[in-house]
Short mmCIF file of C-alpha atoms and ligand atoms in Angstrom, two decimals:
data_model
loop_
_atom_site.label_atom_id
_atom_site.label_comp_id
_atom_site.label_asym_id
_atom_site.label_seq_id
_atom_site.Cartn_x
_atom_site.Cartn_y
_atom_site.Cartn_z
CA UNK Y 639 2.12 37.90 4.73
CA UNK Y 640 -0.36 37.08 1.30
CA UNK Y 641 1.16 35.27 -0.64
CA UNK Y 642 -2.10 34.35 -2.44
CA UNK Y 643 -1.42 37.01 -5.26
CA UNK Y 644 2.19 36.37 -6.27
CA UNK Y 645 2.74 34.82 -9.79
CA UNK Y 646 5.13 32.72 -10.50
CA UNK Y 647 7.91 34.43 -11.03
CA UNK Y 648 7.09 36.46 -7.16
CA UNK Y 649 6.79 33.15 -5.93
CA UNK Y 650 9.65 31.71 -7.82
CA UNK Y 651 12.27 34.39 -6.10
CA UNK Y 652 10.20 33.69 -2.70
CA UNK Y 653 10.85 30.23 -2.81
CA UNK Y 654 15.11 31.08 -3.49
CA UNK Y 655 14.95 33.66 -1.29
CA UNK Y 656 12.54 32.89 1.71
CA UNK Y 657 12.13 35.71 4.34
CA UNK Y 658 14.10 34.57 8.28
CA UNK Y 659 10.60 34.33 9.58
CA UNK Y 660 8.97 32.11 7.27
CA UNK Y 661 8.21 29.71 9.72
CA UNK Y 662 6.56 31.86 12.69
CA UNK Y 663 4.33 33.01 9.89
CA UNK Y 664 3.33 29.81 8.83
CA UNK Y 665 3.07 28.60 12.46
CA UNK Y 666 0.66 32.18 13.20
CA UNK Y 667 -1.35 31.64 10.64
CA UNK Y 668 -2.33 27.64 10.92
CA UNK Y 669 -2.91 29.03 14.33
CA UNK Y 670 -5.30 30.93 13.18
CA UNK Y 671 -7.78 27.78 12.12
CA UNK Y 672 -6.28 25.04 14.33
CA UNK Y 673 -4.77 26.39 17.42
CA UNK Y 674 -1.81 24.42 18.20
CA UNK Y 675 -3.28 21.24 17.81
CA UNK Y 676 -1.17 18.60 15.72
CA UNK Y 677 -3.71 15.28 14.12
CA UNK Y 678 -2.48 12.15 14.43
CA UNK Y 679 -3.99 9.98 11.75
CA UNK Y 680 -2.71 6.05 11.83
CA UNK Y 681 -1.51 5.06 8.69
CA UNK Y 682 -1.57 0.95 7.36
CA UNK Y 683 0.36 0.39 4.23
CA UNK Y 684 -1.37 -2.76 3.43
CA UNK Y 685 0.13 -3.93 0.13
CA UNK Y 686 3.61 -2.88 -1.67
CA UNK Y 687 2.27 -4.35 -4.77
CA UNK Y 688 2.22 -1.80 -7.94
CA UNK Y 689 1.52 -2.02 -11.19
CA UNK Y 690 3.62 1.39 -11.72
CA UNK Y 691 6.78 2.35 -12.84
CA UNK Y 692 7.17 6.03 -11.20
CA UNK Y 693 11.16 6.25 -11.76
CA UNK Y 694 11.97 7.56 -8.12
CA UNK Y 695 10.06 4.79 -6.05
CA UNK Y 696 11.21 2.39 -4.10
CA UNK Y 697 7.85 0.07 -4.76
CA UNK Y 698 7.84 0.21 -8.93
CA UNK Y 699 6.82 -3.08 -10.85
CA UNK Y 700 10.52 -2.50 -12.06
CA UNK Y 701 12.35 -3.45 -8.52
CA UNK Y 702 12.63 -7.33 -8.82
CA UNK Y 703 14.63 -6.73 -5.02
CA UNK Y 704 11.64 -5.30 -3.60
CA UNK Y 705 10.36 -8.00 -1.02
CA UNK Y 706 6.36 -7.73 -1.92
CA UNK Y 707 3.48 -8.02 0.71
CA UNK Y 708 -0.12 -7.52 1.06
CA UNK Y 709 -2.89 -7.62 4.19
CA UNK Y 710 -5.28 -9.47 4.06
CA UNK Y 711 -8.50 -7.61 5.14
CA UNK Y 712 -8.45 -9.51 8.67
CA UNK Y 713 -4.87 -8.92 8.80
CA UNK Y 714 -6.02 -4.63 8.36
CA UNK Y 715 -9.05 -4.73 10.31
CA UNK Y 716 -6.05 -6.17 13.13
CA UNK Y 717 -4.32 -3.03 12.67
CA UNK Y 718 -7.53 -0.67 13.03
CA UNK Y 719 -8.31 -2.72 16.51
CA UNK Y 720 -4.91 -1.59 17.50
CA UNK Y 721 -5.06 1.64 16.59
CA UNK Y 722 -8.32 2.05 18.71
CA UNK Y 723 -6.57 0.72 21.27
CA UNK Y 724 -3.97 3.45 21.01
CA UNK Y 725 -7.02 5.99 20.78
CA UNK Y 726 -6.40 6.79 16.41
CA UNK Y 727 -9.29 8.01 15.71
CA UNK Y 728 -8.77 7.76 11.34
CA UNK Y 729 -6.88 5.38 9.55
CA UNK Y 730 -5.02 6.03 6.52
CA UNK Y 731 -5.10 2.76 3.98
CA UNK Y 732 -1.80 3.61 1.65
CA UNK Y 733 -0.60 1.24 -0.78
CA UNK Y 734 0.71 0.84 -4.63
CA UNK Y 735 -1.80 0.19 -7.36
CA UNK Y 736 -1.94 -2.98 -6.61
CA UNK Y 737 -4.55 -4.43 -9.23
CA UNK Y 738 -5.05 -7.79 -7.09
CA UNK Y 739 -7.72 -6.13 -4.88
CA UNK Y 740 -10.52 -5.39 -6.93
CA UNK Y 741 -12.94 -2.35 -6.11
CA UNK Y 742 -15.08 -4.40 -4.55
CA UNK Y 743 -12.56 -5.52 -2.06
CA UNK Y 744 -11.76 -2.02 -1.21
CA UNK Y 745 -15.54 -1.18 -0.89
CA UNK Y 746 -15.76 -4.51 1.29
CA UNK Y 747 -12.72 -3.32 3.89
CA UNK Y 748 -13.67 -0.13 4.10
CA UNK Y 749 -17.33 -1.09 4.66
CA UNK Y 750 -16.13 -3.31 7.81
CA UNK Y 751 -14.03 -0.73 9.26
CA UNK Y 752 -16.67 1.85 9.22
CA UNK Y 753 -19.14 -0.96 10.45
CA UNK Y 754 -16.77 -1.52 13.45
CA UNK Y 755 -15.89 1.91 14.25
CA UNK Y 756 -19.16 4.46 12.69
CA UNK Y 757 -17.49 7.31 13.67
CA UNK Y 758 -13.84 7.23 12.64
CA UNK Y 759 -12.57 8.54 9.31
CA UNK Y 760 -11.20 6.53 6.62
CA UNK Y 761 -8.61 7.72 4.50
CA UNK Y 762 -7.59 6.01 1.20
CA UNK Y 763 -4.36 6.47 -0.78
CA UNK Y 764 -4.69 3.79 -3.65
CA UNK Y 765 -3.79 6.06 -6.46
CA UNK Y 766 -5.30 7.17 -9.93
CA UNK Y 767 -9.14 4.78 -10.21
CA UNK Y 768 -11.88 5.67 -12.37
CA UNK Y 769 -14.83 8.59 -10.99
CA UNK Y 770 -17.39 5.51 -10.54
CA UNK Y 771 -14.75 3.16 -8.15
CA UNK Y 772 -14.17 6.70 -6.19
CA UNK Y 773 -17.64 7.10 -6.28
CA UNK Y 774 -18.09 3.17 -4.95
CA UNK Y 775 -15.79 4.17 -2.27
CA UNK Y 776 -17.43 6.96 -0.95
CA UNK Y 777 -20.54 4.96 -0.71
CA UNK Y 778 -18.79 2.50 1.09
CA UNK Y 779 -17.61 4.76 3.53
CA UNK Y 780 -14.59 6.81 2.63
CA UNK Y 781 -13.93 9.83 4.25
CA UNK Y 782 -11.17 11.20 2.79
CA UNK Y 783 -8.32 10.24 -0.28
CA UNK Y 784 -4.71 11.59 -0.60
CA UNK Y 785 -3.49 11.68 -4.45
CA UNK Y 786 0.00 13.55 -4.81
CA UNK Y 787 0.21 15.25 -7.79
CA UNK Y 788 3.95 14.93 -7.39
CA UNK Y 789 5.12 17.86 -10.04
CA UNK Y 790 2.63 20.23 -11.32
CA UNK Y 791 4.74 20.84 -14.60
CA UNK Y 792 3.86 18.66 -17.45
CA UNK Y 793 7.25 18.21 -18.47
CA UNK Y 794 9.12 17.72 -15.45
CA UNK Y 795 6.11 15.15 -14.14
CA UNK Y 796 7.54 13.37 -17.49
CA UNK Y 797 11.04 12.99 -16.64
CA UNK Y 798 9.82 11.63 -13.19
CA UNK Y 799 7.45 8.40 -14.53
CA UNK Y 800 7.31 6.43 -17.38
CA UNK Y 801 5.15 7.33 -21.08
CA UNK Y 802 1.82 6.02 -19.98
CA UNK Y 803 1.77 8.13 -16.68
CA UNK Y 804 0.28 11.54 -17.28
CA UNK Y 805 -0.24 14.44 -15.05
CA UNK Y 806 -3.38 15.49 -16.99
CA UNK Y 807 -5.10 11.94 -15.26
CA UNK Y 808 -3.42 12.75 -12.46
CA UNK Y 809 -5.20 16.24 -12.17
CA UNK Y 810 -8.56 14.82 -13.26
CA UNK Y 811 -8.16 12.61 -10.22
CA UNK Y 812 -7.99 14.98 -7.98
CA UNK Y 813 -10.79 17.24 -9.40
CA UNK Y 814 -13.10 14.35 -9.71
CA UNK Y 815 -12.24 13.27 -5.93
CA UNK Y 816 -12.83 17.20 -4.60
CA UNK Y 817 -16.40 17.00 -7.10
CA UNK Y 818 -17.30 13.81 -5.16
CA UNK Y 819 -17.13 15.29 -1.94
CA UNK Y 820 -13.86 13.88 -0.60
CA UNK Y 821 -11.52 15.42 1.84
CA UNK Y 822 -8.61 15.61 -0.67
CA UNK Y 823 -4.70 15.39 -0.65
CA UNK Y 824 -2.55 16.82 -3.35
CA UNK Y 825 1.36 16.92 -2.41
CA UNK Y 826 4.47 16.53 -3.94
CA UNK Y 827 8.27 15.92 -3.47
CA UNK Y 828 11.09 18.97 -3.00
CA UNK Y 829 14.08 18.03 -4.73
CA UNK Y 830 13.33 15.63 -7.09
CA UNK Y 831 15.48 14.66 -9.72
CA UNK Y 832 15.57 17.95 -12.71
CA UNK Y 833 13.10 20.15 -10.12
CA UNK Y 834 13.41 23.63 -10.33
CA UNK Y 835 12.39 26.70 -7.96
CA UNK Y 836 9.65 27.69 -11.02
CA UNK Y 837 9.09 24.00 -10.54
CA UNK Y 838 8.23 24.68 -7.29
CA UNK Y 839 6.34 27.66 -7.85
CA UNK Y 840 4.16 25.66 -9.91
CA UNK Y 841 2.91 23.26 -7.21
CA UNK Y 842 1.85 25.86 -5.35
CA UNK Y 843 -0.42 27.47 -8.09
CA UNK Y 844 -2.04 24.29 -8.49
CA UNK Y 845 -2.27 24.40 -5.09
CA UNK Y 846 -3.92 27.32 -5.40
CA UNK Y 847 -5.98 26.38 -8.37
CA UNK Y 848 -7.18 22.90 -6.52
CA UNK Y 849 -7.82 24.14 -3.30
CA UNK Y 850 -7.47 20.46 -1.83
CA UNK Y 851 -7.65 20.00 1.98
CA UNK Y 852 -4.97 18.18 2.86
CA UNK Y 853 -1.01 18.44 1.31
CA UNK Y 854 1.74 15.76 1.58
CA UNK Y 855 5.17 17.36 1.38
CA UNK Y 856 8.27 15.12 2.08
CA UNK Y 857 11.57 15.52 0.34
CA UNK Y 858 12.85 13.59 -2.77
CA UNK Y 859 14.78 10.88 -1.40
CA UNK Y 860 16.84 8.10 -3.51
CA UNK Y 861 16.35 4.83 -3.40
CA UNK Y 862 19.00 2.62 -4.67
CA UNK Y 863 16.82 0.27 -6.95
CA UNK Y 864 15.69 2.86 -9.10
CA UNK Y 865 16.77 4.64 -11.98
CA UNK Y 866 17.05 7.84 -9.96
CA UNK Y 867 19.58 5.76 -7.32
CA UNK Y 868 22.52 7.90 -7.66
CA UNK Y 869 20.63 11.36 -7.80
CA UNK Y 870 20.90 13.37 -4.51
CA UNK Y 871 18.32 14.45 -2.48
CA UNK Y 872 15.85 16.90 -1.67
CA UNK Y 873 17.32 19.41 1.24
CA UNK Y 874 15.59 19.85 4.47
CA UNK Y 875 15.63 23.46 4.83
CA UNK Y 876 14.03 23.71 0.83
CA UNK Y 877 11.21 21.06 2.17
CA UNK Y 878 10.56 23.32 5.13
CA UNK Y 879 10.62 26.59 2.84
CA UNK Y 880 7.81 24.60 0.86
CA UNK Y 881 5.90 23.48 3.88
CA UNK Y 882 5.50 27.43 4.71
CA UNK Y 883 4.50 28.73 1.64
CA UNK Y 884 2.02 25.81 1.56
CA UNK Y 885 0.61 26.75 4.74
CA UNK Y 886 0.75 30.58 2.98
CA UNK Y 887 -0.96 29.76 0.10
CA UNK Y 888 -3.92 27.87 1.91
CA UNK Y 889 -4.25 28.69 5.43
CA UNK Y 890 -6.71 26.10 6.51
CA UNK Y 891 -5.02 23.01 5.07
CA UNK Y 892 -3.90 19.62 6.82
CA UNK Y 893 0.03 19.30 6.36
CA UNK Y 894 1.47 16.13 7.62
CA UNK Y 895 5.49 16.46 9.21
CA UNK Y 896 5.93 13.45 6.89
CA UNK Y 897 7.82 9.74 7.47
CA UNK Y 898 10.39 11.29 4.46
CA UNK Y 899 11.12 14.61 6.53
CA UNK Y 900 11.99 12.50 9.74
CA UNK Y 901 13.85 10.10 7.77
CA UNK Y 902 16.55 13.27 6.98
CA UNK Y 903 16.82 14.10 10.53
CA UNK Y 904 15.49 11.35 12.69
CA UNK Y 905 16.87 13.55 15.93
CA UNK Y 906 14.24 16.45 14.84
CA UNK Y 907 12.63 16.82 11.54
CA UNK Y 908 9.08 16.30 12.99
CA UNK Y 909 9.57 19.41 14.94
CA UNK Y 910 10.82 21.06 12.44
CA UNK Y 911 8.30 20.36 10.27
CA UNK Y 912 5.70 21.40 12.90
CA UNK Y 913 7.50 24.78 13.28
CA UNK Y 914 7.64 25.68 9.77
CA UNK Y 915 3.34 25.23 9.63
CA UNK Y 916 2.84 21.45 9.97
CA UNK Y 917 -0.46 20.23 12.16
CA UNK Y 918 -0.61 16.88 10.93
CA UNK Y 919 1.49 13.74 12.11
CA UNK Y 920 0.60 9.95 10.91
CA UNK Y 921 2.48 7.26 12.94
CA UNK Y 922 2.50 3.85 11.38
CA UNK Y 923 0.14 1.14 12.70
CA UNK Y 924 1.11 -1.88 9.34
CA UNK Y 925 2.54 -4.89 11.40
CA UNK Y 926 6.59 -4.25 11.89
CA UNK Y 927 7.35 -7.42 9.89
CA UNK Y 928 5.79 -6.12 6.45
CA UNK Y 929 6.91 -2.54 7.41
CA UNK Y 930 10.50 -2.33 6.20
CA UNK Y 931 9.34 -3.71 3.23
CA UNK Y 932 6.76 -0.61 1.99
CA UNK Y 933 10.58 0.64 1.16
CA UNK Y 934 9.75 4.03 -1.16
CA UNK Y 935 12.90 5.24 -0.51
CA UNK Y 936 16.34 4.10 1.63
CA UNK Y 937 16.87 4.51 5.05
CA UNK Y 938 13.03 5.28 5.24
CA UNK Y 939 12.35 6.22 8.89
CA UNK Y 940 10.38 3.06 10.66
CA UNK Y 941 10.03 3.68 14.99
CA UNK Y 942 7.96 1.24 16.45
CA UNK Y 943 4.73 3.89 16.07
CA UNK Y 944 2.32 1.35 17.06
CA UNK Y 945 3.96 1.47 20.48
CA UNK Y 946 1.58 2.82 23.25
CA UNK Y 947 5.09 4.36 24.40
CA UNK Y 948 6.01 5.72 21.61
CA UNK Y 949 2.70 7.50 21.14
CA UNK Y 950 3.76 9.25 24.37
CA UNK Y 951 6.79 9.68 23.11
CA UNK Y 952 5.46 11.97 20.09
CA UNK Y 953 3.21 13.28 22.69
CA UNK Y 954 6.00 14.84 24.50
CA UNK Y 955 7.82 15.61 21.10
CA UNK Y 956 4.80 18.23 20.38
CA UNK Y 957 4.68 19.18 23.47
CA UNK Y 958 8.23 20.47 23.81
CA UNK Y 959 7.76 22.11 20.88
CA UNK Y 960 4.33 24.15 22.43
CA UNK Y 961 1.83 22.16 20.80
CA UNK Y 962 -0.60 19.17 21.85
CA UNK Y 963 -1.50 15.97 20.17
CA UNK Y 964 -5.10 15.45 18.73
CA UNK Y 965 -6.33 11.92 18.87
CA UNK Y 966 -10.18 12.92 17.36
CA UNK Y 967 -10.53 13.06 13.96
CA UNK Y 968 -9.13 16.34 12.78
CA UNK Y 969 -11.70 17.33 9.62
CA UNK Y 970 -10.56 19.94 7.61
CA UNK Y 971 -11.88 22.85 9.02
CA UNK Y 972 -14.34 23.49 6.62
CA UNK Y 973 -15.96 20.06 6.77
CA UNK Y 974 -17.05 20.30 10.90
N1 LIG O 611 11.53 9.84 -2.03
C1 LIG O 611 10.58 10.55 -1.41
N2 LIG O 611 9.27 10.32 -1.53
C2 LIG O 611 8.90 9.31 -2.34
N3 LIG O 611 7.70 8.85 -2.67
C3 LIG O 611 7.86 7.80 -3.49
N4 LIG O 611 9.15 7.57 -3.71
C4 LIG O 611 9.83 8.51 -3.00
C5 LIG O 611 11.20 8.80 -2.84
N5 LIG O 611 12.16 8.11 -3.45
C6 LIG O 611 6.47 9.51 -2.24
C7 LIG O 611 5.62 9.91 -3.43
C8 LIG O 611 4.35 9.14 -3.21
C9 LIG O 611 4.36 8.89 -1.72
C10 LIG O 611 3.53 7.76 -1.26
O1 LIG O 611 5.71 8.67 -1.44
O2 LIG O 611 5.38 11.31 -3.40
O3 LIG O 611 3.20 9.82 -3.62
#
């Protein structure tokens, strides 16, 4: 099934009307480029700080109840040791736009994991920075940087953050990051507040259009110290709909089974994300104390990843499910 050549309004009616077999296509064709191998990727959320506003998350400047943390780079460099304990071979440093760490710190922790461990990859999720700090990055050792667009549509990425927040940076972000040789994430939320199915159809032309490596998908879900507290959620079944066509439109991409699409069914939404085209999964290494507190959204799913038992435990989940776990560094396919 090409999906490559629908417009909008094709993929528009796709996306309300998705074929019963979605899935098995999705699953076919990422087996295709990656067997049945899921990537685990260990992800530190080192600092809850932002200088944002974005009107669905948990973390905005605006939530005076969030509790707010930061690692200090010993304190991260802790949770890389770990995770090479537990055999992660790439970290993923997430956190808000926290303006206390200046490029030069990031340059500086990055430099020291990639001095420790040469051959692991190094993820950064830090948000919008100018070319030359991505540039400084990369130097430093940066592997690869995730940067959800969140809503392709101008308007609609205006109802969802405040006036000085514009998806035009956002894009040039993501261009300039692809340009500078990064492995690069685009993604965005199903169900968000106003979000329609053209919505929708929208992401995945820019998908299309951007080509980026890697895509986060996770549904919209409300958090109660926002503005958007008393909106409902994104569905499960829409997320995995959008998780297909992803894996559709760009056959050789890294999808995570995100935190948000476990948090709506904690019994099986990994899995379910795996079966609708998923290869990607990134269990949580940030210390358990600071964890609740990188709260995006309520209720946000937080097992005791760093576990060497619960490792196993995802291990088997895969498993079960016909796939196997993939502790090496899981490129995009084009970059091996
Ligand atoms: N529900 C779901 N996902 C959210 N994010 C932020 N807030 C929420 C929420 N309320 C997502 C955004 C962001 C990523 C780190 O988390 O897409 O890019």
């Amino acid at each position: 099934m090409d999906i490559t050549g629908l417009n909008k309004k094709e993929l528009t009616e796709l996306i309300q009307n998705p074929p019963v077999d979605l899935g098995v296509e999705a699953v076919r064709v990422k087996t295709e480029h990656y067997g049945n191998r899921v990537f685990a990727r260990g992800l530190i959320e080192f600092t809850n700080y932002c200088k944002n506003n974005c009107l669905y998350c948990g973390i905005r400047l605006g939530n005076k109840n969030a509790v707010r943390y930061r690692l200090s780079k010993e304190e991260i460099i802790k949770c890389c040791e770990r995770g090479n304990e537990l055999g992660f071979s790439t970290f993923v440093l997430q956190g808000g736009e926290d303006t206390k760490y200046t490029a030069d710190d990031i340059c500086d922790i990055v430099f020291s994991i990639k001095n420790l461990y040469p051959d692991k990859a190094i993820t950064l999720s830090i948000g919008e920075k100018s070319r030359e700090e991505y540039k400084m990055y990369k130097s430093a050792g940066a592997d690869r940087y995730l940067l959800r667009h969140e809503t392709a549509d101008d308007v609609h990425y205006n109802r969802l953050h405040p006036k000085n927040m514009k998806l035009s940076d956002r894009k040039k972000c993501l261009y300039t990051l692809k340009e500078l040789g990064y492995q690069t994430g685009a993604g965005f939320m199903v169900g968000s507040p106003y979000q329609t199915s053209a919505e929708l159809a929208e992401d995945l032309l820019f998908l299309k259009e951007l080509q980026p490596e890697m895509v986060g998908i996770g549904p919209f879900i409300p958090h109660c110290d926002t503005p958007f507290g008393e909106f409902s959620g994104g569905g499960i079944e829409n997320t995995l709909t959008m998780l297909s066509l992803t894996r559709l439109m760009l056959p050789k991409a890294l999808l995570p089974a995100t935190t948000a699409l476990a948090t709506l069914d904690s019994e099986n939404g990994r899995k379910r994300g795996f079966m609708a085209g998923a290869n990607v999964v990134m269990p949580n290494l940030t210390p358990k104390i600071q964890r609740e507190n990188y709260s995006l959204y309520n209720n946000k799913a937080s097992s005791g990843n760093e576990d060497a038992a619960e490792i196993e435990h995802l291990r088997e989940e895969i498993s079960s499910i016909g796939g196997v776990l993939d502790m090496s560094r899981g490129d995009h396919c084009s970059f091996n």
